[in-house]
mmCIF file of C-alpha atoms in Angstrom:
data_model
loop_
_atom_site.group_PDB
_atom_site.id
_atom_site.type_symbol
_atom_site.label_atom_id
_atom_site.label_comp_id
_atom_site.label_asym_id
_atom_site.label_seq_id
_atom_site.Cartn_x
_atom_site.Cartn_y
_atom_site.Cartn_z
ATOM 1 C CA MET A 24 78.872 35.380 80.249
ATOM 2 C CA LYS A 25 78.765 34.277 83.879
ATOM 3 C CA LYS A 26 81.235 31.508 83.117
ATOM 4 C CA LEU A 27 83.579 33.950 81.411
ATOM 5 C CA LEU A 28 83.430 36.241 84.412
ATOM 6 C CA ILE A 29 84.356 33.396 86.715
ATOM 7 C CA ILE A 30 87.274 32.368 84.524
ATOM 8 C CA PHE A 31 88.524 35.927 84.349
ATOM 9 C CA THR A 32 88.210 36.412 88.098
ATOM 10 C CA LEU A 33 90.162 33.237 88.752
ATOM 11 C CA ALA A 34 92.841 34.370 86.343
ATOM 12 C CA LEU A 35 93.139 37.703 88.115
ATOM 13 C CA HIS A 36 94.072 35.935 91.313
ATOM 14 C CA THR A 37 96.080 33.028 89.957
ATOM 15 C CA GLY A 38 97.874 34.686 87.060
ATOM 16 C CA CYS A 39 96.627 32.092 84.562
ATOM 17 C CA ALA A 40 97.554 32.817 80.960
ATOM 18 C CA GLN A 41 94.703 34.058 78.839
ATOM 19 C CA LYS A 42 93.856 33.112 75.272
ATOM 20 C CA GLY A 43 92.405 35.551 72.782
ATOM 21 C CA PRO A 44 88.871 34.047 72.611
ATOM 22 C CA LEU A 45 88.267 34.864 76.272
ATOM 23 C CA TYR A 46 87.974 38.564 75.412
ATOM 24 C CA THR A 47 84.857 39.311 73.416
ATOM 25 C CA LYS A 48 85.206 41.886 70.675
ATOM 26 C CA ALA A 49 83.778 45.326 71.412
ATOM 27 C CA ILE A 50 81.330 46.307 68.693
ATOM 28 C CA GLU A 51 80.524 49.553 70.518
ATOM 29 C CA PHE A 52 83.337 51.461 68.794
ATOM 30 C CA LEU A 53 83.822 52.451 65.175
ATOM 31 C CA PRO A 54 87.187 51.759 63.523
ATOM 32 C CA GLY A 55 89.847 54.337 64.328
ATOM 33 C CA GLU A 56 89.474 57.525 62.268
ATOM 34 C CA ARG A 57 92.731 59.143 61.188
ATOM 35 C CA LEU A 58 92.539 62.802 62.260
ATOM 36 C CA ALA A 59 96.006 64.181 61.536
ATOM 37 C CA GLU A 60 99.586 63.266 60.755
ATOM 38 C CA LEU A 61 102.264 64.203 63.258
ATOM 39 C CA LYS A 62 104.680 66.433 61.383
ATOM 40 C CA THR A 63 106.384 68.556 64.020
ATOM 41 C CA SER A 64 109.873 67.416 64.982
ATOM 42 C CA THR A 65 109.336 68.754 68.501
ATOM 43 C CA LEU A 66 107.068 65.819 69.296
ATOM 44 C CA LYS A 67 109.521 63.201 68.145
ATOM 45 C CA GLU A 68 108.669 60.416 70.583
ATOM 46 C CA VAL A 69 105.111 60.839 71.866
ATOM 47 C CA SER A 70 104.654 58.603 74.868
ATOM 48 C CA ASP A 71 101.136 59.587 75.901
ATOM 49 C CA LEU A 72 98.107 61.827 75.462
ATOM 50 C CA ALA A 73 95.505 63.235 77.845
ATOM 51 C CA ALA A 74 92.385 65.213 77.004
ATOM 52 C CA SER A 75 92.393 68.747 78.367
ATOM 53 C CA VAL A 76 89.640 70.006 80.669
ATOM 54 C CA ASN A 77 90.532 73.702 80.703
ATOM 55 C CA ASN A 78 91.137 73.822 76.958
ATOM 56 C CA PRO A 79 88.173 71.965 75.427
ATOM 57 C CA GLY A 80 88.880 70.030 72.265
ATOM 58 C CA MET A 81 92.636 69.974 72.846
ATOM 59 C CA LEU A 82 95.062 67.323 74.077
ATOM 60 C CA TRP A 83 98.155 67.275 76.241
ATOM 61 C CA ALA A 84 101.160 65.314 74.974
ATOM 62 C CA HIS A 85 104.721 64.626 76.044
ATOM 63 C CA ASN A 86 107.865 62.936 74.783
ATOM 64 C CA ASP A 87 109.605 59.868 76.145
ATOM 65 C CA SER A 88 112.997 59.734 77.894
ATOM 66 C CA GLY A 89 115.958 61.738 76.645
ATOM 67 C CA ASN A 90 113.815 64.764 75.860
ATOM 68 C CA GLY A 91 113.034 67.940 77.751
ATOM 69 C CA ALA A 92 110.737 68.179 80.764
ATOM 70 C CA ASN A 93 107.993 69.669 78.622
ATOM 71 C CA VAL A 94 104.266 69.086 78.299
ATOM 72 C CA TYR A 95 102.628 70.237 75.063
ATOM 73 C CA LEU A 96 99.085 71.381 74.395
ATOM 74 C CA VAL A 97 98.103 70.343 70.873
ATOM 75 C CA ASP A 98 95.004 70.738 68.758
ATOM 76 C CA LYS A 99 93.314 67.998 66.727
ATOM 77 C CA ASN A 100 95.682 68.765 63.835
ATOM 78 C CA LEU A 101 98.620 67.975 66.156
ATOM 79 C CA LYS A 102 99.846 71.552 66.037
ATOM 80 C CA ILE A 103 101.462 72.726 69.256
ATOM 81 C CA GLN A 104 99.546 75.574 70.863
ATOM 82 C CA LEU A 105 101.429 75.813 74.158
ATOM 83 C CA THR A 106 104.691 74.443 75.557
ATOM 84 C CA CYS A 107 104.843 74.048 79.342
ATOM 85 C CA LYS A 108 108.335 73.653 80.778
ATOM 86 C CA LEU A 109 108.685 72.213 84.274
ATOM 87 C CA LYS A 110 111.469 74.196 85.907
ATOM 88 C CA ASN A 111 114.283 72.078 87.391
ATOM 89 C CA ALA A 112 112.484 68.822 86.590
ATOM 90 C CA ASP A 113 113.998 65.968 84.589
ATOM 91 C CA ASN A 114 112.484 63.705 81.978
ATOM 92 C CA ARG A 115 114.237 60.552 83.101
ATOM 93 C CA ASP A 116 111.599 58.319 81.540
ATOM 94 C CA TRP A 117 108.222 60.020 81.199
ATOM 95 C CA GLU A 118 105.762 57.329 80.186
ATOM 96 C CA ASP A 119 102.179 58.334 80.979
ATOM 97 C CA MET A 120 100.090 61.243 82.193
ATOM 98 C CA ALA A 121 96.634 61.932 83.544
ATOM 99 C CA VAL A 122 94.369 64.946 83.871
ATOM 100 C CA GLY A 123 92.024 64.975 86.822
ATOM 101 C CA PRO A 124 91.119 66.281 90.270
ATOM 102 C CA GLY A 125 93.568 67.219 92.978
ATOM 103 C CA PRO A 126 93.835 68.977 96.333
ATOM 104 C CA ASP A 127 91.665 71.949 95.271
ATOM 105 C CA PRO A 128 88.234 70.640 94.216
ATOM 106 C CA ASP A 129 87.698 73.694 92.019
ATOM 107 C CA LYS A 130 90.793 73.054 89.918
ATOM 108 C CA THR A 131 92.043 70.448 87.451
ATOM 109 C CA TYR A 132 95.554 69.040 87.595
ATOM 110 C CA ILE A 133 98.047 67.368 85.288
ATOM 111 C CA TYR A 134 99.833 64.309 86.673
ATOM 112 C CA MET A 135 103.062 63.657 84.763
ATOM 113 C CA GLY A 136 104.443 60.177 85.412
ATOM 114 C CA ASP A 137 108.222 59.717 85.394
ATOM 115 C CA ILE A 138 107.622 56.021 86.008
ATOM 116 C CA GLY A 139 109.455 54.154 83.241
ATOM 117 C CA ASP A 140 112.444 51.923 83.950
ATOM 118 C CA ASN A 141 113.423 49.721 81.008
ATOM 119 C CA ASN A 142 116.310 48.077 82.843
ATOM 120 C CA ALA A 143 114.694 47.913 86.298
ATOM 121 C CA ARG A 144 117.416 49.911 88.006
ATOM 122 C CA TYR A 145 115.728 52.903 89.658
ATOM 123 C CA PRO A 146 114.520 52.558 93.260
ATOM 124 C CA TYR A 147 112.201 55.559 93.044
ATOM 125 C CA LYS A 148 109.571 56.843 90.654
ATOM 126 C CA TYR A 149 108.104 60.337 90.424
ATOM 127 C CA ILE A 150 104.799 61.940 89.538
ATOM 128 C CA TYR A 151 104.763 65.688 88.948
ATOM 129 C CA ARG A 152 101.437 67.355 89.715
ATOM 130 C CA PHE A 153 100.565 70.893 88.668
ATOM 131 C CA GLU A 154 97.466 72.932 87.945
ATOM 132 C CA GLU A 155 96.301 72.520 84.383
ATOM 133 C CA PRO A 156 97.175 75.690 82.445
ATOM 134 C CA VAL A 157 94.685 77.653 80.384
ATOM 135 C CA LEU A 158 95.827 78.767 76.948
ATOM 136 C CA LYS A 159 95.930 82.546 76.704
ATOM 137 C CA PRO A 160 95.906 84.522 73.452
ATOM 138 C CA GLY A 161 99.411 85.011 72.118
ATOM 139 C CA GLU A 162 101.011 82.736 74.710
ATOM 140 C CA GLU A 163 103.272 80.032 73.262
ATOM 141 C CA GLU A 164 105.467 79.044 76.206
ATOM 142 C CA LEU A 165 104.862 78.779 79.934
ATOM 143 C CA GLU A 166 107.346 77.944 82.667
ATOM 144 C CA ILE A 167 105.804 75.788 85.399
ATOM 145 C CA THR A 168 107.500 76.686 88.667
ATOM 146 C CA ALA A 169 104.785 75.568 91.084
ATOM 147 C CA PHE A 170 104.354 71.812 91.040
ATOM 148 C CA ASP A 171 104.286 68.969 93.550
ATOM 149 C CA THR A 172 106.585 65.967 93.336
ATOM 150 C CA ILE A 173 105.109 62.666 94.460
ATOM 151 C CA CYS A 174 108.038 60.302 95.077
ATOM 152 C CA PHE A 175 107.302 56.613 95.542
ATOM 153 C CA GLN A 176 108.729 53.110 95.349
ATOM 154 C CA LEU A 177 107.122 49.791 94.537
ATOM 155 C CA PRO A 178 106.580 47.367 97.431
ATOM 156 C CA ASP A 179 108.178 44.338 95.774
ATOM 157 C CA ARG A 180 111.089 45.193 93.463
ATOM 158 C CA LYS A 181 112.386 47.595 90.852
ATOM 159 C CA LYS A 182 110.490 47.235 87.591
ATOM 160 C CA ASP A 183 109.290 49.044 84.512
ATOM 161 C CA THR A 184 105.879 50.726 84.675
ATOM 162 C CA GLU A 185 104.358 52.660 81.792
ATOM 163 C CA ALA A 186 100.659 53.113 82.579
ATOM 164 C CA LEU A 187 99.273 55.731 84.957
ATOM 165 C CA PHE A 188 95.677 56.836 85.541
ATOM 166 C CA ILE A 189 93.627 58.560 88.231
ATOM 167 C CA ASP A 190 90.277 57.611 89.740
ATOM 168 C CA PRO A 191 88.151 60.741 89.142
ATOM 169 C CA ARG A 192 86.125 60.213 92.327
ATOM 170 C CA SER A 193 88.597 58.991 94.947
ATOM 171 C CA ARG A 194 91.645 60.746 93.414
ATOM 172 C CA ASP A 195 93.674 57.568 93.976
ATOM 173 C CA LEU A 196 96.482 57.094 91.465
ATOM 174 C CA TYR A 197 97.044 53.749 89.720
ATOM 175 C CA ILE A 198 100.173 52.384 88.061
ATOM 176 C CA VAL A 199 100.474 49.173 86.014
ATOM 177 C CA SER A 200 103.667 47.189 85.489
ATOM 178 C CA LYS A 201 104.815 46.242 82.001
ATOM 179 C CA ARG A 202 107.505 43.575 81.673
ATOM 180 C CA GLU A 203 105.831 40.637 83.393
ATOM 181 C CA LYS A 204 102.801 38.433 83.040
ATOM 182 C CA PRO A 205 100.479 38.827 84.787
ATOM 183 C CA VAL A 206 100.970 42.552 85.184
ATOM 184 C CA VAL A 207 100.537 44.106 88.616
ATOM 185 C CA LEU A 208 98.238 46.979 89.523
ATOM 186 C CA TYR A 209 99.580 49.370 92.169
ATOM 187 C CA THR A 210 97.932 52.327 93.836
ATOM 188 C CA LEU A 211 98.797 55.480 95.750
ATOM 189 C CA ARG A 212 95.836 56.292 97.978
ATOM 190 C CA TYR A 213 94.734 59.899 98.235
ATOM 191 C CA PRO A 214 95.872 62.057 99.952
ATOM 192 C CA TYR A 215 99.465 61.257 98.994
ATOM 193 C CA SER A 216 102.316 63.084 100.638
ATOM 194 C CA THR A 217 104.519 65.343 98.517
ATOM 195 C CA SER A 218 107.248 65.523 101.155
ATOM 196 C CA ASP A 219 107.849 61.859 102.064
ATOM 197 C CA THR A 220 108.859 58.845 99.994
ATOM 198 C CA LEU A 221 105.776 56.682 99.576
ATOM 199 C CA THR A 222 105.401 52.963 98.991
ATOM 200 C CA ALA A 223 102.738 52.068 96.462
ATOM 201 C CA GLU A 224 100.265 49.362 97.409
ATOM 202 C CA SER A 225 100.039 46.236 95.272
ATOM 203 C CA VAL A 226 96.303 45.606 94.897
ATOM 204 C CA MET A 227 95.836 42.889 92.251
ATOM 205 C CA THR A 228 97.214 41.236 89.143
ATOM 206 C CA LEU A 229 95.735 41.295 85.653
ATOM 207 C CA PRO A 230 96.276 38.425 83.187
ATOM 208 C CA LEU A 231 97.778 40.745 80.562
ATOM 209 C CA LYS A 232 101.234 41.652 79.344
ATOM 210 C CA GLU A 233 103.210 44.681 78.157
ATOM 211 C CA ILE A 234 100.693 47.278 79.315
ATOM 212 C CA VAL A 235 101.983 50.635 78.080
ATOM 213 C CA ALA A 236 99.080 53.036 78.694
ATOM 214 C CA GLY A 237 95.805 53.416 80.528
ATOM 215 C CA ASP A 238 93.044 55.929 81.098
ATOM 216 C CA PHE A 239 89.944 56.314 83.258
ATOM 217 C CA SER A 240 86.955 58.113 81.747
ATOM 218 C CA ALA A 241 85.830 61.333 83.397
ATOM 219 C CA ASP A 242 82.546 59.780 84.557
ATOM 220 C CA GLY A 243 84.360 56.957 86.341
ATOM 221 C CA LYS A 244 82.577 54.213 84.403
ATOM 222 C CA ASN A 245 85.186 53.169 81.839
ATOM 223 C CA ILE A 246 88.818 52.099 81.921
ATOM 224 C CA LEU A 247 91.099 51.460 78.948
ATOM 225 C CA LEU A 248 94.402 49.595 79.041
ATOM 226 C CA LYS A 249 96.557 48.966 75.985
ATOM 227 C CA ASN A 250 99.650 47.119 74.939
ATOM 228 C CA TYR A 251 101.291 47.152 71.532
ATOM 229 C CA GLU A 252 98.729 44.818 69.966
ATOM 230 C CA HIS A 253 95.501 45.119 71.948
ATOM 231 C CA ILE A 254 93.179 47.596 73.633
ATOM 232 C CA TYR A 255 91.107 46.323 76.570
ATOM 233 C CA TRP A 256 87.960 48.103 77.730
ATOM 234 C CA TRP A 257 86.106 47.746 81.017
ATOM 235 C CA ALA A 258 82.691 49.406 81.316
ATOM 236 C CA VAL A 259 80.224 49.483 84.205
ATOM 237 C CA PRO A 260 76.798 51.178 84.384
ATOM 238 C CA GLU A 261 77.710 53.198 87.444
ATOM 239 C CA TYR A 262 80.855 54.289 89.230
ATOM 240 C CA LYS A 263 82.721 51.556 91.098
ATOM 241 C CA PRO A 264 86.166 51.364 92.698
ATOM 242 C CA VAL A 265 88.905 50.409 90.259
ATOM 243 C CA THR A 266 89.415 46.946 91.717
ATOM 244 C CA ALA A 267 85.699 46.205 91.348
ATOM 245 C CA ILE A 268 85.743 47.336 87.722
ATOM 246 C CA PHE A 269 88.698 45.081 86.987
ATOM 247 C CA GLN A 270 86.772 42.106 88.325
ATOM 248 C CA GLU A 271 84.437 42.524 85.363
ATOM 249 C CA GLN A 272 85.079 40.871 82.018
ATOM 250 C CA PRO A 273 86.826 43.279 79.618
ATOM 251 C CA LYS A 274 86.116 43.604 75.933
ATOM 252 C CA GLU A 275 88.778 43.981 73.289
ATOM 253 C CA VAL A 276 88.404 47.004 71.031
ATOM 254 C CA PRO A 277 89.381 46.244 67.420
ATOM 255 C CA TYR A 278 92.660 48.070 67.022
ATOM 256 C CA LYS A 279 94.882 48.723 64.047
ATOM 257 C CA GLU A 280 98.335 48.181 65.492
ATOM 258 C CA GLU A 281 100.536 51.283 65.443
ATOM 259 C CA TYR A 282 104.307 51.398 65.388
ATOM 260 C CA GLN A 283 105.354 51.708 69.051
ATOM 261 C CA GLY A 284 101.852 52.798 69.997
ATOM 262 C CA GLU A 285 102.047 53.813 73.655
ATOM 263 C CA SER A 286 99.289 56.409 74.013
ATOM 264 C CA ILE A 287 95.599 56.272 74.798
ATOM 265 C CA ALA A 288 93.210 58.928 76.110
ATOM 266 C CA TRP A 289 89.475 59.165 76.627
ATOM 267 C CA ALA A 290 87.689 62.184 75.202
ATOM 268 C CA ARG A 291 86.374 64.246 78.101
ATOM 269 C CA ASP A 292 82.754 63.595 77.117
ATOM 270 C CA GLY A 293 83.313 59.841 76.824
ATOM 271 C CA SER A 294 82.416 59.863 73.133
ATOM 272 C CA GLY A 295 85.492 57.810 72.267
ATOM 273 C CA PHE A 296 89.235 57.725 72.718
ATOM 274 C CA TYR A 297 92.451 58.818 71.011
ATOM 275 C CA THR A 298 95.647 56.958 70.189
ATOM 276 C CA ILE A 299 98.948 57.968 68.640
ATOM 277 C CA SER A 300 102.271 56.217 68.129
ATOM 278 C CA GLU A 301 105.809 57.264 68.828
ATOM 279 C CA LYS A 302 107.329 58.709 65.682
ATOM 280 C CA GLY A 303 110.169 56.446 64.613
ATOM 281 C CA GLY A 304 111.319 53.440 62.681
ATOM 282 C CA GLY A 305 110.653 55.179 59.414
ATOM 283 C CA GLU A 306 106.897 54.986 60.096
ATOM 284 C CA LYS A 307 104.549 57.955 60.038
ATOM 285 C CA SER A 308 102.572 58.785 63.163
ATOM 286 C CA TYR A 309 98.887 59.720 63.151
ATOM 287 C CA LEU A 310 96.299 60.809 65.678
ATOM 288 C CA TYR A 311 93.381 58.363 65.645
ATOM 289 C CA PHE A 312 89.952 58.681 67.205
ATOM 290 C CA TYR A 313 87.830 55.626 68.003
ATOM 291 C CA LYS A 314 84.260 56.881 68.234
ATOM 292 C CA ARG A 315 81.823 55.171 70.537
ATOM 293 C CA LYS A 316 78.599 54.258 68.763
ATOM 294 C CA SER A 317 76.294 54.865 71.705
ATOM 295 C CA ARG A 318 76.440 55.542 75.419
#
């Protein structure tokens, strides 16, 4: 194991290509359990999920580019319970979201990442932050008028990014590039201005490719990153900064490849994680749950 850790650490800094055998298989998770089929046409291109804090047992979801600036609260049967519309916001290329802490320590926030850029042409990216709504009886739609806009640019060049997650302790935001190998990890250190244009900090590279989603567990001990074919899992016994966690050797969770699968989300209690694919290509889309055997 020590040798593997050394190899991985060297690869992080040199960008060496990795071969499959380097990543040990994670036996800590059961195979993905199919919970529900996505049948609503409203969620026609699901680009990410995030587990709700204020609405236990439910998930937040959103569509990819070309759709409305809406965030949907869904149950485990993928039925929409609440539609949140961000007033005067655009869905240029919404790719990932996170639920976590923010400026008020007594509240939970949704971070909606308009960070995609397939053709590497946009100089600026945006993250919309707003207080996580609470579902009220009889309420089906909610207009979000109070939200912060975090505008930032990358320090090197224009590029596509599709993974966003938040450190639950430091409140730093992390973004991962997609269309390069190795991929680059960027951060926006808290507190981040909502009035100035920020420049994200490039902190390290990871010897992976096509990262399309990521999530940090609520206890700060687990990180998941996924591409279209693999799910990588980092776990530490106690909270560490993100860069320290990524110095550890990841495990690869056995994953049944989904059509255009770009979503991953930890359950709030850390008991496992959810995935779902974008609905398209004539393929059906399902919500899966990968249960963790023990903690």
